[in-house]
mmCIF file of C-alpha atoms in Angstrom:
data_model
loop_
_atom_site.group_PDB
_atom_site.id
_atom_site.type_symbol
_atom_site.label_atom_id
_atom_site.label_comp_id
_atom_site.label_asym_id
_atom_site.label_seq_id
_atom_site.Cartn_x
_atom_site.Cartn_y
_atom_site.Cartn_z
ATOM 1 C CA MET A 1 70.591 135.144 -230.628
ATOM 2 C CA GLN A 2 69.119 133.687 -227.442
ATOM 3 C CA ARG A 3 68.303 129.981 -227.272
ATOM 4 C CA PHE A 4 65.584 128.479 -225.046
ATOM 5 C CA LEU A 5 65.502 124.890 -223.795
ATOM 6 C CA PHE A 6 61.970 123.625 -224.337
ATOM 7 C CA THR A 7 60.971 120.407 -222.522
ATOM 8 C CA PRO A 8 57.726 118.352 -222.664
ATOM 9 C CA LEU A 9 56.940 119.195 -219.029
ATOM 10 C CA LEU A 10 57.299 122.895 -219.737
ATOM 11 C CA PHE A 11 55.042 122.534 -222.747
ATOM 12 C CA MET A 12 52.370 120.687 -220.694
ATOM 13 C CA ALA A 13 52.417 123.286 -217.965
ATOM 14 C CA THR A 14 52.115 126.046 -220.545
ATOM 15 C CA TRP A 15 49.214 124.287 -222.274
ATOM 16 C CA LEU A 16 47.323 123.620 -218.997
ATOM 17 C CA ALA A 17 47.718 127.246 -218.018
ATOM 18 C CA ALA A 18 46.088 128.280 -221.280
ATOM 19 C CA HIS A 19 43.430 125.546 -221.255
ATOM 20 C CA PRO A 20 42.178 124.931 -217.659
ATOM 21 C CA VAL A 21 40.526 121.530 -217.112
ATOM 22 C CA GLU A 22 37.671 121.066 -214.631
ATOM 23 C CA ILE A 23 38.103 117.854 -212.599
ATOM 24 C CA THR A 24 35.244 116.478 -210.468
ATOM 25 C CA THR A 25 36.028 113.982 -207.673
ATOM 26 C CA VAL A 26 33.473 111.674 -206.064
ATOM 27 C CA ASP A 27 34.335 110.802 -202.486
ATOM 28 C CA THR A 28 31.288 108.652 -201.704
ATOM 29 C CA CYS A 29 28.325 107.042 -203.336
ATOM 30 C CA ASN A 30 24.972 108.792 -203.411
ATOM 31 C CA PHE A 31 23.660 106.725 -200.474
ATOM 32 C CA ASP A 32 24.438 106.728 -196.778
ATOM 33 C CA LEU A 33 25.302 103.431 -195.054
ATOM 34 C CA LEU A 34 24.455 104.036 -191.415
ATOM 35 C CA ILE A 35 23.807 100.808 -189.515
ATOM 36 C CA GLN A 36 20.821 100.958 -187.153
ATOM 37 C CA LEU A 37 20.541 98.609 -184.151
ATOM 38 C CA GLU A 38 17.298 97.357 -182.665
ATOM 39 C CA PRO A 39 16.980 97.261 -179.753
ATOM 40 C CA SER A 40 19.347 100.106 -178.980
ATOM 41 C CA VAL A 41 21.120 99.772 -175.616
ATOM 42 C CA PRO A 42 23.876 101.788 -173.897
ATOM 43 C CA GLY A 43 27.303 100.935 -175.219
ATOM 44 C CA ASN A 44 25.812 98.409 -177.649
ATOM 45 C CA THR A 45 26.307 95.833 -174.878
ATOM 46 C CA TYR A 46 23.678 93.089 -174.820
ATOM 47 C CA CYS A 47 22.687 90.180 -172.625
ATOM 48 C CA PRO A 48 23.352 86.538 -173.515
ATOM 49 C CA GLY A 49 20.508 85.219 -175.649
ATOM 50 C CA ASP A 50 19.573 88.617 -177.066
ATOM 51 C CA VAL A 51 18.923 88.946 -180.788
ATOM 52 C CA VAL A 52 19.968 92.247 -182.370
ATOM 53 C CA ILE A 53 18.548 93.490 -185.669
ATOM 54 C CA LEU A 54 21.020 95.356 -187.908
ATOM 55 C CA SER A 55 19.637 97.354 -190.822
ATOM 56 C CA VAL A 56 20.554 99.965 -193.426
ATOM 57 C CA GLN A 57 18.509 101.750 -196.063
ATOM 58 C CA SER A 58 16.652 99.514 -198.484
ATOM 59 C CA GLY A 59 16.393 99.649 -202.270
ATOM 60 C CA LEU A 60 20.077 99.381 -203.197
ATOM 61 C CA ASP A 61 21.336 96.942 -205.816
ATOM 62 C CA ALA A 62 23.425 94.664 -203.572
ATOM 63 C CA TYR A 63 24.406 94.120 -199.951
ATOM 64 C CA ASN A 64 27.166 92.138 -198.242
ATOM 65 C CA TRP A 65 27.364 91.932 -194.443
ATOM 66 C CA TYR A 66 30.651 91.266 -192.660
ATOM 67 C CA TYR A 67 32.034 90.796 -189.176
ATOM 68 C CA ASN A 68 35.451 90.512 -187.581
ATOM 69 C CA TYR A 69 36.915 90.445 -184.089
ATOM 70 C CA THR A 70 39.740 92.945 -184.595
ATOM 71 C CA GLY A 71 38.171 96.068 -186.079
ATOM 72 C CA ASP A 72 40.377 95.684 -189.176
ATOM 73 C CA PRO A 73 38.373 95.497 -192.450
ATOM 74 C CA ASP A 74 41.066 93.186 -193.844
ATOM 75 C CA ASP A 75 39.811 90.552 -191.375
ATOM 76 C CA ASN A 76 36.183 90.788 -192.525
ATOM 77 C CA GLN A 77 34.227 87.562 -192.925
ATOM 78 C CA LEU A 78 31.046 87.425 -194.982
ATOM 79 C CA ILE A 79 27.910 86.484 -193.011
ATOM 80 C CA ALA A 80 24.993 87.535 -195.255
ATOM 81 C CA SER A 81 24.226 88.883 -198.733
ATOM 82 C CA ASP A 82 21.407 90.494 -200.725
ATOM 83 C CA VAL A 83 19.475 91.796 -197.695
ATOM 84 C CA ASN A 84 19.461 95.143 -195.945
ATOM 85 C CA VAL A 85 18.431 93.624 -192.591
ATOM 86 C CA ILE A 86 20.108 90.828 -190.612
ATOM 87 C CA ALA A 87 19.599 89.316 -187.141
ATOM 88 C CA ILE A 88 22.586 88.699 -184.867
ATOM 89 C CA ASP A 89 22.395 86.074 -182.099
ATOM 90 C CA ILE A 90 24.488 87.462 -179.259
ATOM 91 C CA SER A 91 24.993 84.006 -177.743
ATOM 92 C CA PHE A 92 26.655 82.878 -180.986
ATOM 93 C CA PHE A 93 28.901 85.860 -181.704
ATOM 94 C CA GLY A 94 29.605 87.168 -178.190
ATOM 95 C CA PHE A 95 31.003 90.365 -179.665
ATOM 96 C CA GLY A 96 32.277 91.636 -182.992
ATOM 97 C CA TYR A 97 32.699 94.482 -185.434
ATOM 98 C CA PHE A 98 29.866 94.438 -187.980
ATOM 99 C CA SER A 99 29.782 96.316 -191.278
ATOM 100 C CA VAL A 100 27.874 96.255 -194.550
ATOM 101 C CA GLU A 101 29.041 96.835 -198.107
ATOM 102 C CA ALA A 102 26.409 98.063 -200.554
ATOM 103 C CA THR A 103 26.372 98.704 -204.294
ATOM 104 C CA ASP A 104 24.019 100.956 -206.223
ATOM 105 C CA ASP A 105 24.310 102.295 -209.779
ATOM 106 C CA GLY A 106 27.784 100.801 -210.016
ATOM 107 C CA CYS A 107 29.057 102.554 -206.902
ATOM 108 C CA THR A 108 30.176 100.394 -203.941
ATOM 109 C CA GLU A 109 30.707 101.632 -200.414
ATOM 110 C CA LEU A 110 31.668 99.946 -197.122
ATOM 111 C CA SER A 111 30.071 101.275 -193.941
ATOM 112 C CA ASP A 112 31.891 102.150 -190.770
ATOM 113 C CA PRO A 113 31.985 99.137 -188.437
ATOM 114 C CA VAL A 114 29.648 98.912 -185.450
ATOM 115 C CA LEU A 115 31.007 97.209 -182.336
ATOM 116 C CA ILE A 116 28.468 94.945 -180.643
ATOM 117 C CA ASP A 117 29.436 93.533 -177.256
ATOM 118 C CA SER A 118 27.814 91.339 -174.612
ATOM 119 C CA TYR A 119 28.014 90.821 -170.871
ATOM 120 C CA ALA A 120 29.988 87.823 -169.624
ATOM 121 C CA PHE A 121 29.120 86.480 -166.193
ATOM 122 C CA LEU A 122 30.890 84.213 -163.754
ATOM 123 C CA LEU A 123 28.864 81.365 -162.331
ATOM 124 C CA PRO A 124 27.612 82.193 -158.830
ATOM 125 C CA VAL A 125 29.478 80.866 -155.821
ATOM 126 C CA ILE A 126 28.057 79.970 -152.427
ATOM 127 C CA ALA A 127 29.648 81.119 -149.175
ATOM 128 C CA SER A 128 29.269 79.455 -145.783
ATOM 129 C CA ASP A 129 30.991 79.439 -142.405
ATOM 130 C CA GLY A 130 32.629 76.103 -143.230
ATOM 131 C CA THR A 131 30.222 74.035 -141.169
ATOM 132 C CA THR A 132 29.156 70.847 -142.941
ATOM 133 C CA GLU A 133 27.387 69.171 -140.016
ATOM 134 C CA PHE A 134 24.785 70.484 -137.639
ATOM 135 C CA CYS A 135 22.574 68.984 -134.999
ATOM 136 C CA ALA A 136 19.053 67.937 -135.901
ATOM 137 C CA GLY A 137 16.806 70.883 -135.119
ATOM 138 C CA ASP A 138 19.637 73.385 -135.550
ATOM 139 C CA SER A 139 20.632 75.260 -138.706
ATOM 140 C CA THR A 140 23.540 76.839 -140.555
ATOM 141 C CA THR A 141 23.698 79.746 -143.000
ATOM 142 C CA ILE A 142 24.735 79.942 -146.654
ATOM 143 C CA TRP A 143 24.752 83.085 -148.788
ATOM 144 C CA TYR A 144 25.747 84.718 -152.077
ATOM 145 C CA PRO A 145 28.791 86.856 -151.179
ATOM 146 C CA SER A 146 28.921 89.443 -153.990
ATOM 147 C CA PRO A 147 26.864 92.511 -154.991
ATOM 148 C CA GLY A 148 24.864 92.829 -158.193
ATOM 149 C CA GLY A 149 22.358 90.012 -157.817
ATOM 150 C CA ALA A 150 18.790 90.575 -158.994
ATOM 151 C CA PHE A 151 16.883 87.332 -158.385
ATOM 152 C CA PHE A 152 17.833 84.239 -156.395
ATOM 153 C CA GLN A 153 16.548 80.677 -156.160
ATOM 154 C CA TRP A 154 18.105 78.184 -153.763
ATOM 155 C CA GLU A 155 17.929 74.490 -154.585
ATOM 156 C CA LEU A 156 18.200 71.352 -152.458
ATOM 157 C CA ASN A 157 19.488 68.288 -154.305
ATOM 158 C CA GLY A 158 18.697 70.054 -157.593
ATOM 159 C CA ASN A 159 15.110 70.959 -156.695
ATOM 160 C CA PRO A 160 13.965 74.562 -156.111
ATOM 161 C CA ILE A 161 13.161 75.302 -152.471
ATOM 162 C CA PRO A 162 9.780 77.085 -152.254
ATOM 163 C CA GLY A 163 10.193 80.635 -150.984
ATOM 164 C CA ALA A 164 14.006 80.479 -150.888
ATOM 165 C CA THR A 165 14.529 83.581 -153.029
ATOM 166 C CA ASP A 166 16.840 85.763 -150.940
ATOM 167 C CA SER A 167 20.623 86.081 -151.155
ATOM 168 C CA VAL A 168 20.870 84.360 -147.745
ATOM 169 C CA TYR A 169 19.408 80.976 -146.806
ATOM 170 C CA GLN A 170 19.106 79.210 -143.476
ATOM 171 C CA VAL A 171 19.888 75.504 -143.947
ATOM 172 C CA THR A 172 17.831 73.150 -141.778
ATOM 173 C CA GLN A 173 17.827 69.988 -143.911
ATOM 174 C CA PRO A 174 20.677 67.696 -144.983
ATOM 175 C CA GLY A 175 21.668 67.528 -148.651
ATOM 176 C CA THR A 176 23.508 69.445 -151.366
ATOM 177 C CA TYR A 177 22.617 73.082 -151.950
ATOM 178 C CA THR A 178 23.033 75.001 -155.220
ATOM 179 C CA LEU A 179 22.026 78.486 -156.334
ATOM 180 C CA SER A 180 20.427 79.854 -159.494
ATOM 181 C CA MET A 181 20.524 83.626 -159.863
ATOM 182 C CA SER A 182 20.410 86.512 -162.296
ATOM 183 C CA TYR A 183 22.333 89.785 -162.334
ATOM 184 C CA GLU A 184 20.877 93.292 -162.289
ATOM 185 C CA VAL A 185 22.119 94.173 -165.786
ATOM 186 C CA CYS A 186 20.530 91.031 -167.297
ATOM 187 C CA PRO A 187 17.723 90.034 -164.912
ATOM 188 C CA ASN A 188 16.192 87.503 -167.315
ATOM 189 C CA ASN A 189 19.372 85.441 -167.627
ATOM 190 C CA PHE A 190 19.763 82.886 -164.842
ATOM 191 C CA PHE A 191 23.043 81.155 -164.024
ATOM 192 C CA ASN A 192 23.487 78.124 -161.776
ATOM 193 C CA SER A 193 26.371 77.524 -159.416
ATOM 194 C CA GLY A 194 26.464 73.892 -160.553
ATOM 195 C CA VAL A 195 28.148 72.872 -157.317
ATOM 196 C CA GLY A 196 27.543 73.756 -153.712
ATOM 197 C CA PRO A 197 28.075 72.637 -150.137
ATOM 198 C CA THR A 198 26.706 69.365 -148.813
ATOM 199 C CA PHE A 199 25.395 69.250 -145.252
ATOM 200 C CA SER A 200 24.558 66.391 -142.925
ATOM 201 C CA THR A 201 22.709 66.392 -139.618
ATOM 202 C CA LEU A 202 23.915 64.858 -136.392
ATOM 203 C CA THR A 203 21.435 62.761 -134.445
ATOM 204 C CA PRO A 204 21.566 63.854 -130.794
ATOM 205 C CA ILE A 205 22.495 61.198 -128.223
ATOM 206 C CA PRO A 206 19.472 60.757 -125.919
ATOM 207 C CA THR A 207 19.802 61.394 -122.207
ATOM 208 C CA GLU A 208 17.582 60.725 -119.217
ATOM 209 C CA ILE A 209 17.449 61.569 -115.535
ATOM 210 C CA ILE A 210 18.709 58.900 -113.178
ATOM 211 C CA VAL A 211 18.695 58.738 -109.407
ATOM 212 C CA ASP A 212 22.206 59.184 -108.055
ATOM 213 C CA PRO A 213 22.648 56.741 -105.123
ATOM 214 C CA GLY A 214 25.384 58.900 -103.684
ATOM 215 C CA LEU A 215 22.901 61.757 -103.218
ATOM 216 C CA GLY A 216 20.046 59.796 -101.731
ATOM 217 C CA ILE A 217 16.619 59.119 -103.178
ATOM 218 C CA SER A 218 16.187 62.734 -104.280
ATOM 219 C CA GLY A 219 19.608 63.085 -105.897
ATOM 220 C CA LEU A 220 19.436 63.398 -109.697
ATOM 221 C CA SER A 221 21.999 63.211 -112.493
ATOM 222 C CA ALA A 222 21.995 62.860 -116.292
ATOM 223 C CA SER A 223 22.745 59.521 -117.912
ATOM 224 C CA THR A 224 24.864 61.127 -120.695
ATOM 225 C CA GLY A 225 26.269 64.494 -121.735
ATOM 226 C CA THR A 226 27.370 67.603 -119.911
ATOM 227 C CA VAL A 227 24.672 69.261 -117.835
ATOM 228 C CA VAL A 228 23.715 72.785 -118.856
ATOM 229 C CA GLN A 229 20.485 73.406 -116.946
ATOM 230 C CA TRP A 230 17.970 71.632 -114.707
ATOM 231 C CA TYR A 231 14.238 72.333 -115.131
ATOM 232 C CA LEU A 232 11.180 71.962 -112.920
ATOM 233 C CA ASN A 233 7.782 71.866 -114.592
ATOM 234 C CA GLU A 234 9.412 73.123 -117.845
ATOM 235 C CA LEU A 235 10.921 76.187 -116.148
ATOM 236 C CA PRO A 236 14.675 76.574 -115.554
ATOM 237 C CA ILE A 237 15.680 76.235 -111.918
ATOM 238 C CA PRO A 238 17.787 79.296 -110.994
ATOM 239 C CA GLY A 239 21.430 78.342 -110.428
ATOM 240 C CA ALA A 240 20.810 74.649 -111.180
ATOM 241 C CA THR A 241 23.618 74.107 -113.690
ATOM 242 C CA GLN A 242 25.677 71.478 -111.873
ATOM 243 C CA PRO A 243 26.093 67.845 -112.999
ATOM 244 C CA THR A 244 23.762 66.729 -110.214
ATOM 245 C CA TYR A 245 20.701 68.161 -108.533
ATOM 246 C CA VAL A 246 18.919 67.351 -105.301
ATOM 247 C CA ALA A 247 15.194 67.625 -105.801
ATOM 248 C CA ASP A 248 13.454 69.383 -102.935
ATOM 249 C CA THR A 249 10.110 70.134 -104.578
ATOM 250 C CA ASP A 250 7.485 67.856 -106.070
ATOM 251 C CA GLY A 251 7.062 68.201 -109.831
ATOM 252 C CA LEU A 252 8.325 67.149 -113.261
ATOM 253 C CA TYR A 253 12.081 67.441 -113.685
ATOM 254 C CA GLN A 254 14.080 67.691 -116.904
ATOM 255 C CA VAL A 255 17.738 68.188 -117.658
ATOM 256 C CA GLU A 256 19.383 69.928 -120.613
ATOM 257 C CA VAL A 257 22.773 68.568 -121.667
ATOM 258 C CA ILE A 258 25.359 68.947 -124.430
ATOM 259 C CA ASP A 259 26.151 65.534 -125.906
ATOM 260 C CA ALA A 260 29.511 64.324 -127.215
ATOM 261 C CA GLN A 261 28.750 65.769 -130.679
ATOM 262 C CA GLY A 262 27.985 69.221 -129.313
ATOM 263 C CA CYS A 263 24.230 68.860 -129.726
ATOM 264 C CA THR A 264 21.755 70.158 -127.169
ATOM 265 C CA VAL A 265 19.545 67.405 -125.738
ATOM 266 C CA PHE A 266 16.597 67.521 -123.341
ATOM 267 C CA SER A 267 15.655 64.528 -121.236
ATOM 268 C CA PRO A 268 12.047 63.399 -121.085
ATOM 269 C CA PRO A 269 10.342 64.759 -117.947
#
């Protein structure tokens, strides 16, 4: 006589083979949680101050909105409930992973996260040649040294300078200069340098023509400064660039000098 070892597992396998059971699995709920963004921009990257509307289909039983900064659902923080539409202030969040959990007919599903990002800008800087003083009537140049600027507004002592809307500005007045500007990717967002160079003007040292006794009654020299050019009737005298000049023609004489500060000065005629 043969003996068979009969175990419970063998019995179950035999029974299932004779009585197949149909098993139905439900992977998802009968609704689709696809977050829509308005406005829609490339890369979901927004400008500071933008407000983004997040929405999913309406008519479900319950909604819970979450965000986190890691992309891990375990780090989710609740930000809104019971609505299928929320508004996100980009200036408040900066960036984040946003998702929504919805329930309908007893089935709950969590959406895939949507990454929303924003541009971060450095404050503008002002470049110059290092000059902080210039002679009255002269000028110096300041400029924005980087690419990507959209709109510019130069300011003197905190006040906008009319018409000063280029990336380069010619300084002719003393004071502190700052710059407000926007970038091409976010042209409506203006940023101010906050600080900037301060300039002062040098007052030229006056000079006048004096008669040089050593040269006779027609010998001329300048009272101060280094002679650059002598003039007759407002026209430069060719070759007359020496410290003294002997006048040989009737008319109005002037002298151009460089004073001790480096400023150009003209004598009265």
